[in-house]
C-alpha cells in the first residue's frame, strides 16, 4: 500500500500512471510535460514548488507518485529503460515496488529519486536536479528510444 492507502502500482501500470499524471497536471495548466529530457526541468520546478508549499509529504504522496512515474517514463522513452517490478531485496533497499532497468542492466528508482529531490533540496540543494540526473545517468542510450 502507498501513503494514500492504495495498492502500489506494478511495472505494467506505470506508463498509464504517467499518462494519467500528465493529463491531470495539464488539465488546468499549460505545462510542457511531453516526456522529453527538457521537460524534466519542469518537474524540477514542480518539486521546488511542492517543497516551498510546505505541505506534509503524506498530503502530496499522490503527486509525488505521479512525478516519479513521469520521470521513469522519460527514462523508458528516452534512455532505453524498461519498467520492472522490484524483487524483495530491491523493494527493501529502494522502499518502492517498481523501478526501471537500463540497457546496461543497472536498476534505478525514479519514484524514490523524486522524493529525494523534494527532501534534499532538488535544484538548489545537495540532491541533483532530475534533468541533471538524466544527463549524467550511466547506462542510458544516447538517442530517443
N, CA, C and O of each residue as an XYZ file, in Angstrom:
580
protein
N       0.836     -1.183      0.000
C       0.000      0.000      0.000
C       0.880      1.245      0.000
O       1.959      1.254      0.592
N       0.409      2.294     -0.670
C       1.165      3.542     -0.650
C       0.641      4.435      0.467
O      -0.212      4.015      1.249
N       1.135      5.643      0.546
C       0.762      6.561      1.608
C      -0.684      6.989      1.577
O      -1.172      7.547      2.560
N      -1.389      6.751      0.492
C      -2.801      7.145      0.416
C      -3.723      5.935      0.512
O      -4.916      6.046      0.232
N      -3.176      4.763      0.911
C      -3.996      3.601      1.117
C      -4.310      2.791     -0.132
O      -5.097      1.847     -0.069
N      -3.717      3.138     -1.252
C      -3.939      2.387     -2.491
C      -2.901      1.288     -2.605
O      -1.816      1.361     -2.028
N      -3.267      0.265     -3.367
C      -2.299     -0.773     -3.678
C      -1.218     -0.150     -4.564
O      -1.529      0.567     -5.515
N       0.038     -0.421     -4.255
C       1.141      0.122     -5.047
C       1.055     -0.394     -6.482
O       0.638     -1.527     -6.723
N       1.448      0.440     -7.414
C       1.386      0.093     -8.838
C       2.436     -0.956     -9.182
O       3.479     -1.067     -8.538
N       2.118     -1.722    -10.227
C       3.094     -2.666    -10.761
C       3.770     -2.025    -11.967
O       3.333     -0.985    -12.461
N       4.834     -2.658    -12.429
C       5.572     -2.133    -13.581
C       4.654     -1.959    -14.788
O       4.785     -0.987    -15.532
N       3.730     -2.892    -14.983
C       2.823     -2.822    -16.122
C       1.845     -1.665    -16.067
O       1.233     -1.325    -17.079
N       1.690     -1.062    -14.917
C       0.753      0.056    -14.746
C       1.419      1.430    -14.789
O       0.729      2.450    -14.807
N       2.728      1.465    -14.807
C       3.433      2.739    -14.656
C       3.268      3.669    -15.851
O       3.141      4.880    -15.667
N       3.267      3.138    -17.063
C       3.092      4.001    -18.236
C       1.735      4.717    -18.160
O       1.636      5.913    -18.437
N       0.711      3.976    -17.788
C      -0.619      4.581    -17.674
C      -0.675      5.569    -16.517
O      -1.334      6.603    -16.624
N       0.001      5.271    -15.420
C       0.051      6.215    -14.301
C       0.719      7.512    -14.738
O       0.258      8.596    -14.379
N       1.798      7.413    -15.507
C       2.485      8.614    -16.002
C       1.571      9.411    -16.925
O       1.497     10.635    -16.815
N       0.874      8.731    -17.831
C      -0.064      9.427    -18.736
C      -1.180     10.113    -17.943
O      -1.551     11.250    -18.233
N      -1.704      9.412    -16.948
C      -2.756      9.997    -16.120
C      -2.281     11.226    -15.375
O      -3.009     12.211    -15.257
N      -1.056     11.168    -14.871
C      -0.492     12.327    -14.187
C      -0.394     13.514    -15.136
O      -0.757     14.633    -14.773
N       0.094     13.276    -16.348
C       0.225     14.362    -17.321
C      -1.146     14.945    -17.648
O      -1.297     16.165    -17.704
N      -2.137     14.101    -17.861
C      -3.486     14.588    -18.170
C      -4.020     15.454    -17.033
O      -4.603     16.510    -17.278
N      -3.828     15.020    -15.814
C      -4.311     15.772    -14.657
C      -3.528     17.073    -14.475
O      -4.119     18.124    -14.228
N      -2.210     17.003    -14.595
C      -1.366     18.183    -14.371
C      -1.546     19.237    -15.451
O      -1.380     20.428    -15.185
N      -1.884     18.817    -16.667
C      -2.013     19.773    -17.767
C      -3.456     20.196    -18.014
O      -3.712     21.035    -18.879
N      -4.403     19.629    -17.268
C      -5.815     19.984    -17.465
C      -6.070     21.457    -17.154
O      -6.866     22.103    -17.836
N      -5.405     21.991    -16.134
C      -5.614     23.389    -15.741
C      -4.426     24.278    -16.052
O      -4.541     25.503    -16.017
N      -3.300     23.682    -16.352
C      -2.073     24.443    -16.586
C      -1.467     24.035    -17.920
O      -1.611     22.892    -18.355
N      -0.806     24.951    -18.549
C      -0.123     24.650    -19.815
C       1.322     24.279    -19.518
O       2.245     25.049    -19.784
N       1.498     23.101    -18.970
C       2.837     22.625    -18.639
C       3.368     21.780    -19.799
O       2.660     20.912    -20.309
N       4.596     22.028    -20.209
C       5.170     21.250    -21.315
C       5.691     19.880    -20.851
O       6.892     19.610    -20.881
N       4.761     19.037    -20.428
C       5.113     17.684    -19.990
C       4.921     16.742    -21.168
O       3.863     16.133    -21.329
N       5.962     16.632    -21.988
C       5.886     15.865    -23.238
C       6.829     14.664    -23.236
O       7.145     14.124    -24.296
N       7.278     14.246    -22.063
C       8.182     13.103    -21.903
C       9.546     13.331    -22.551
O      10.249     12.373    -22.872
N       9.917     14.580    -22.740
C      11.239     14.900    -23.263
C      12.211     15.088    -22.099
O      11.800     15.280    -20.955
N      13.489     15.030    -22.407
C      14.510     15.286    -21.393
C      14.365     16.719    -20.879
O      14.505     16.961    -19.680
N      14.091     17.658    -21.761
C      13.933     19.055    -21.351
C      12.784     19.225    -20.362
O      12.833     20.115    -19.512
N      11.749     18.385    -20.458
C      10.598     18.513    -19.560
C      10.953     18.148    -18.117
O      10.200     18.469    -17.197
N      12.079     17.488    -17.912
C      12.489     17.180    -16.544
C      12.796     18.454    -15.765
O      12.714     18.468    -14.537
N      13.145     19.516    -16.471
C      13.349     20.814    -15.816
C      12.023     21.315    -15.228
O      12.004     21.914    -14.153
N      10.919     21.068    -15.938
C       9.588     21.432    -15.427
C       9.307     20.641    -14.156
O       8.786     21.190    -13.184
N       9.650     19.358    -14.157
C       9.467     18.529    -12.968
C      10.295     19.087    -11.810
O       9.822     19.121    -10.674
N      11.516     19.521    -12.085
C      12.335     20.152    -11.043
C      11.606     21.353    -10.438
O      11.582     21.513     -9.218
N      11.020     22.187    -11.276
C      10.294     23.363    -10.780
C       9.050     22.963     -9.991
O       8.732     23.590     -8.980
N       8.348     21.933    -10.441
C       7.169     21.461     -9.713
C       7.560     20.962     -8.320
O       6.883     21.259     -7.336
N       8.642     20.213     -8.247
C       9.102     19.707     -6.953
C       9.533     20.860     -6.055
O       9.256     20.854     -4.856
N      10.209     21.845     -6.632
C      10.610     23.023     -5.864
C       9.381     23.738     -5.308
O       9.389     24.189     -4.162
N       8.327     23.843     -6.114
C       7.084     24.455     -5.647
C       6.432     23.665     -4.526
O       5.914     24.249     -3.574
N       6.453     22.341     -4.630
C       5.907     21.497     -3.567
C       6.686     21.703     -2.266
O       6.100     21.782     -1.187
N       7.996     21.787     -2.382
C       8.836     21.993     -1.201
C       8.512     23.331     -0.546
O       8.352     23.412      0.672
N       8.418     24.365     -1.351
C       8.143     25.699     -0.819
C       6.732     25.807     -0.275
O       6.461     26.638      0.592
N       5.818     24.962     -0.783
C       4.441     24.958     -0.298
C       4.316     24.451      1.121
O       3.346     24.758      1.814
N       5.291     23.677      1.556
C       5.352     23.256      2.943
C       4.328     22.219      3.376
O       4.168     21.989      4.575
N       3.638     21.592      2.450
C       2.658     20.576      2.832
C       3.364     19.299      3.269
O       4.476     19.002      2.832
N       2.703     18.560      4.129
C       3.260     17.293      4.608
C       3.407     16.323      3.444
O       2.605     16.323      2.510
N       4.444     15.497      3.516
C       4.705     14.546      2.434
C       3.505     13.641      2.193
O       3.199     13.324      1.043
N       2.827     13.223      3.239
C       1.648     12.376      3.092
C       0.538     13.048      2.304
O      -0.220     12.380      1.601
N       0.437     14.363      2.415
C      -0.601     15.117      1.704
C      -0.326     15.213      0.209
O      -1.249     15.430     -0.577
N       0.922     15.055     -0.188
C       1.283     15.174     -1.606
C       1.783     13.850     -2.177
O       2.408     13.826     -3.238
N       1.511     12.752     -1.478
C       2.013     11.441     -1.898
C       1.567     11.080     -3.306
O       2.353     10.535     -4.081
N       0.316     11.378     -3.647
C      -0.173     11.067     -4.992
C       0.556     11.858     -6.063
O       0.875     11.328     -7.127
N       0.818     13.118     -5.784
C       1.554     13.959     -6.733
C       2.983     13.460     -6.887
O       3.500     13.392     -8.002
N       3.621     13.113     -5.778
C       4.989     12.591     -5.841
C       5.039     11.288     -6.634
O       5.966     11.064     -7.413
N       4.051     10.440     -6.433
C       3.993      9.186     -7.182
C       3.821      9.463     -8.675
O       4.459      8.814     -9.503
N       2.965     10.421     -9.020
C       2.781     10.797    -10.424
C       4.044     11.364    -11.034
O       4.390     11.040    -12.170
N       4.737     12.210    -10.286
C       6.003     12.771    -10.776
C       7.045     11.677    -10.963
O       7.793     11.690    -11.942
N       7.098     10.731    -10.028
C       8.034      9.618    -10.158
C       7.727      8.749    -11.362
O       8.633      8.310    -12.069
N       6.434      8.501    -11.596
C       6.032      7.728    -12.778
C       6.428      8.475    -14.047
O       6.887      7.865    -15.012
N       6.249      9.795    -14.046
C       6.625     10.602    -15.202
C       8.133     10.513    -15.465
O       8.556     10.289    -16.599
N       8.934     10.690    -14.419
C      10.393     10.622    -14.569
C      10.804      9.242    -15.088
O      11.644      9.137    -15.982
N      10.220      8.203    -14.536
C      10.530      6.856    -15.005
C      10.153      6.653    -16.455
O      10.874      5.998    -17.208
N       9.023      7.214    -16.847
C       8.586      7.058    -18.238
C       9.498      7.838    -19.190
O       9.697      7.416    -20.329
N      10.050      8.963    -18.743
C      11.060      9.659    -19.562
C      12.270      8.743    -19.747
O      12.821      8.666    -20.845
N      12.684      8.054    -18.697
C      13.803      7.116    -18.819
C      13.471      5.981    -19.789
O      14.331      5.540    -20.551
N      12.233      5.515    -19.759
C      11.810      4.453    -20.675
C      11.837      4.957    -22.118
O      12.393      4.304    -23.001
N      11.240      6.109    -22.345
C      11.105      6.618    -23.713
C      12.390      7.190    -24.291
O      12.613      7.100    -25.499
N      13.232      7.773    -23.460
C      14.402      8.491    -23.972
C      15.738      7.809    -23.702
O      16.714      8.060    -24.409
N      15.790      6.953    -22.689
C      17.077      6.355    -22.313
C      17.128      4.853    -22.551
O      18.144      4.216    -22.271
N      16.036      4.276    -23.069
C      16.030      2.847    -23.358
C      15.741      1.959    -22.167
O      15.961      0.751    -22.247
N      15.254      2.515    -21.057
C      14.939      1.735    -19.857
C      13.640      0.957    -20.053
O      12.887      1.211    -20.993
N      13.394      0.024    -19.167
C      12.126     -0.704    -19.105
C      11.659     -0.708    -17.653
O      12.468     -0.791    -16.728
N      10.344     -0.617    -17.467
C       9.776     -0.715    -16.127
C       9.927     -2.140    -15.623
O       9.739     -3.094    -16.379
N      10.266     -2.286    -14.354
C      10.371     -3.604    -13.739
C       9.713     -3.586    -12.364
O       9.656     -2.551    -11.702
N       9.217     -4.753    -11.947
C       8.783     -4.928    -10.567
C      10.016     -5.330     -9.772
O      10.725     -6.264    -10.145
N      10.269     -4.627     -8.682
C      11.419     -4.957     -7.852
C      11.200     -6.284     -7.139
O      10.078     -6.630     -6.768
N      12.291     -7.017     -6.954
C      12.220     -8.227     -6.131
C      12.251     -7.791     -4.661
O      12.387     -6.604     -4.363
N      12.125     -8.750     -3.758
C      12.028     -8.429     -2.328
C      13.234     -7.631     -1.831
O      13.074     -6.674     -1.074
N      14.425     -8.015     -2.249
C      15.633     -7.307     -1.809
C      15.646     -5.867     -2.336
O      15.992     -4.939     -1.605
N      15.269     -5.687     -3.604
C      15.222     -4.341     -4.183
C      14.132     -3.504     -3.517
O      14.341     -2.317     -3.266
N      12.981     -4.095     -3.228
C      11.913     -3.359     -2.538
C      12.396     -2.862     -1.185
O      12.121     -1.726     -0.797
N      13.111     -3.711     -0.476
C      13.627     -3.307      0.824
C      14.667     -2.187      0.679
O      14.646     -1.217      1.436
N      15.564     -2.325     -0.286
C      16.624     -1.334     -0.487
C      16.053      0.011     -0.945
O      16.396      1.053     -0.386
N      15.179     -0.010     -1.963
C      14.661      1.228     -2.547
C      13.431      1.780     -1.831
O      13.140      2.971     -1.938
N      12.713      0.937     -1.107
C      11.483      1.393     -0.465
C      10.351      1.611     -1.453
O       9.404      2.339     -1.156
N      10.433      0.994     -2.623
C       9.424      1.104     -3.678
C       9.179     -0.290     -4.253
O       9.976     -1.205     -4.046
N       8.081     -0.439     -4.970
C       7.763     -1.734     -5.578
C       8.200     -1.824     -7.028
O       8.343     -2.923     -7.564
N       8.417     -0.678     -7.672
C       8.777     -0.665     -9.091
C       9.939      0.276     -9.340
O      10.232      1.159     -8.534
N      10.592      0.070    -10.465
C      11.679      0.928    -10.900
C      11.930      0.679    -12.369
O      11.084      0.128    -13.073
N      13.101      1.087    -12.827
C      13.455      0.881    -14.230
C      14.808      0.197    -14.323
O      15.679      0.378    -13.473
N      14.961     -0.597    -15.385
C      16.238     -1.239    -15.690
C      16.763     -0.607    -16.972
O      16.062     -0.539    -17.982
N      18.010     -0.145    -16.912
C      18.646      0.496    -18.050
C      19.170     -0.561    -19.024
O      19.283     -1.731    -18.659
N      19.491     -0.165    -20.255
C      20.010     -1.126    -21.235
C      21.266     -1.872    -20.762
O      21.510     -3.001    -21.188
N      22.058     -1.250    -19.887
C      23.270     -1.914    -19.398
C      23.005     -2.787    -18.167
O      23.937     -3.368    -17.611
N      21.739     -2.884    -17.739
C      21.368     -3.726    -16.613
C      21.253     -3.013    -15.279
O      20.763     -3.599    -14.314
N      21.689     -1.773    -15.199
C      21.575     -1.030    -13.943
C      20.102     -0.767    -13.631
O      19.282     -0.594    -14.533
N      19.789     -0.741    -12.346
C      18.424     -0.514    -11.885
C      18.366      0.837    -11.177
O      19.238      1.173    -10.377
N      17.316      1.605    -11.489
C      17.127      2.923    -10.889
C      15.729      3.026    -10.295
O      14.816      2.300    -10.688
N      15.580      3.929     -9.355
C      14.345      4.126     -8.612
C      13.829      5.550     -8.831
O      14.083      6.416     -7.995
N      13.115      5.820     -9.926
C      12.679      7.195    -10.192
C      11.692      7.730     -9.161
O      11.692      8.931     -8.887
N      10.851      6.875     -8.581
C       9.914      7.354     -7.568
C      10.658      7.834     -6.332
O      10.329      8.877     -5.767
N      11.655      7.077     -5.916
C      12.472      7.486     -4.783
C      13.317      8.706     -5.096
O      13.560      9.534     -4.218
N      13.765      8.826     -6.333
C      14.573      9.976     -6.744
C      13.769     11.274     -6.597
O      14.304     12.293     -6.160
N      12.499     11.230     -6.959
C      11.630     12.398     -6.811
C      11.512     12.787     -5.333
O      11.621     13.964     -4.991
N      11.293     11.813     -4.470
C      11.195     12.079     -3.032
C      12.508     12.657     -2.511
O      12.503     13.600     -1.720
N      13.632     12.092     -2.954
C      14.936     12.620     -2.533
C      15.106     14.069     -2.958
O      15.606     14.885     -2.184
N      14.700     14.396     -4.166
C      14.802     15.788     -4.628
C      13.947     16.707     -3.769
O      14.363     17.821     -3.449
N      12.762     16.254     -3.396
C      11.890     17.048     -2.534
C      12.540     17.266     -1.173
O      12.586     18.391     -0.675
N      13.036     16.205     -0.582
C      13.549     16.267      0.778
C      14.944     16.876      0.890
O      15.297     17.424      1.934
N      15.733     16.788     -0.168
C      17.119     17.240     -0.068
C      17.420     18.506     -0.845
O      18.581     18.901     -0.951
N      16.431     19.132     -1.374
C      16.671     20.429     -1.957
C      16.713     20.525     -3.454
O      16.859     21.632     -3.972
N      16.596     19.431     -4.192
C      16.475     19.483     -5.644
C      17.474     20.377     -6.329
O      18.683     20.221     -6.155
N      16.968     21.327     -7.118
C      17.791     22.162     -7.985
C      18.844     22.953     -7.226
O      19.951     23.156     -7.725
N      18.508     23.398     -6.033
C      19.429     24.282     -5.328
C      20.085     23.627     -4.126
O      20.822     24.287     -3.393
N      19.832     22.339     -3.907
C      20.376     21.671     -2.732
C      21.392     20.615     -3.081
O      21.994     20.631     -4.155
N      21.572     19.692     -2.148
C      22.602     18.669     -2.325
C      22.203     17.593     -3.325
O      23.070     16.922     -3.886
N      20.922     17.420     -3.555
C      20.453     16.400     -4.494
C      20.365     17.048     -5.882
O      19.746     18.099     -6.041
N      20.976     16.426     -6.864
C      20.980     16.974     -8.225
C      19.563     17.075     -8.764
O      18.678     16.326     -8.350
N      19.354     17.995     -9.682
C      18.053     18.109    -10.326
C      17.791     16.852    -11.145
O      18.717     16.113    -11.481
N      16.535     16.618    -11.460
C      16.175     15.446    -12.254
C      16.710     15.549    -13.678
O      17.082     14.541    -14.279
N      16.748     16.754    -14.211
C      17.316     16.906    -15.547
C      18.812     16.577    -15.520
O      19.310     15.891    -16.412
N      19.522     17.056    -14.514
C      20.941     16.734    -14.374
C      21.129     15.242    -14.135
O      22.045     14.634    -14.688
N      20.272     14.655    -13.318
C      20.305     13.210    -13.077
C      20.239     12.462    -14.402
O      21.036     11.556    -14.642
N      19.300     12.832    -15.261
C      19.182     12.159    -16.560
C      20.449     12.354    -17.395
O      20.991     11.396    -17.947
N      20.908     13.583    -17.480
C      22.040     13.891    -18.351
C      23.343     13.228    -17.898
O      24.248     13.033    -18.708
N      23.444     12.886    -16.635
C      24.651     12.237    -16.112
C      24.431     10.753    -15.836
O      25.312     10.091    -15.286
N      23.284     10.231    -16.206
C      22.901      8.858    -15.924
C      23.717      7.858    -16.725
O      23.669      7.868    -17.955
N      24.469      6.993    -16.046
C      25.204      5.962    -16.785
C      24.234      4.889    -17.293
O      23.201      4.627    -16.678
N      24.580      4.287    -18.406
C      23.811      3.170    -18.921
C      22.658      3.524    -19.827
O      21.917      2.640    -20.257
N      22.490      4.803    -20.130
C      21.371      5.175    -20.999
C      21.814      5.132    -22.460
O      22.999      5.268    -22.765
N      20.850      4.943    -23.353
C      21.150      5.038    -24.773
C      21.267      6.516    -25.114
O      20.693      7.359    -24.425
N      21.975      6.825    -26.128
C      22.235      8.229    -26.464
C      21.227      8.834    -27.427
O      21.379      9.986    -27.836
N      20.211      8.085    -27.791
C      19.175      8.593    -28.701
C      17.811      8.237    -28.147
O      17.704      7.429    -27.225
N      16.773      8.830    -28.698
C      15.413      8.550    -28.244
C      15.082      7.096    -28.460
O      15.341      6.541    -29.529
N      14.511      6.478    -27.449
C      14.129      5.059    -27.525
C      12.770      4.907    -28.168
O      12.281      3.787    -28.319
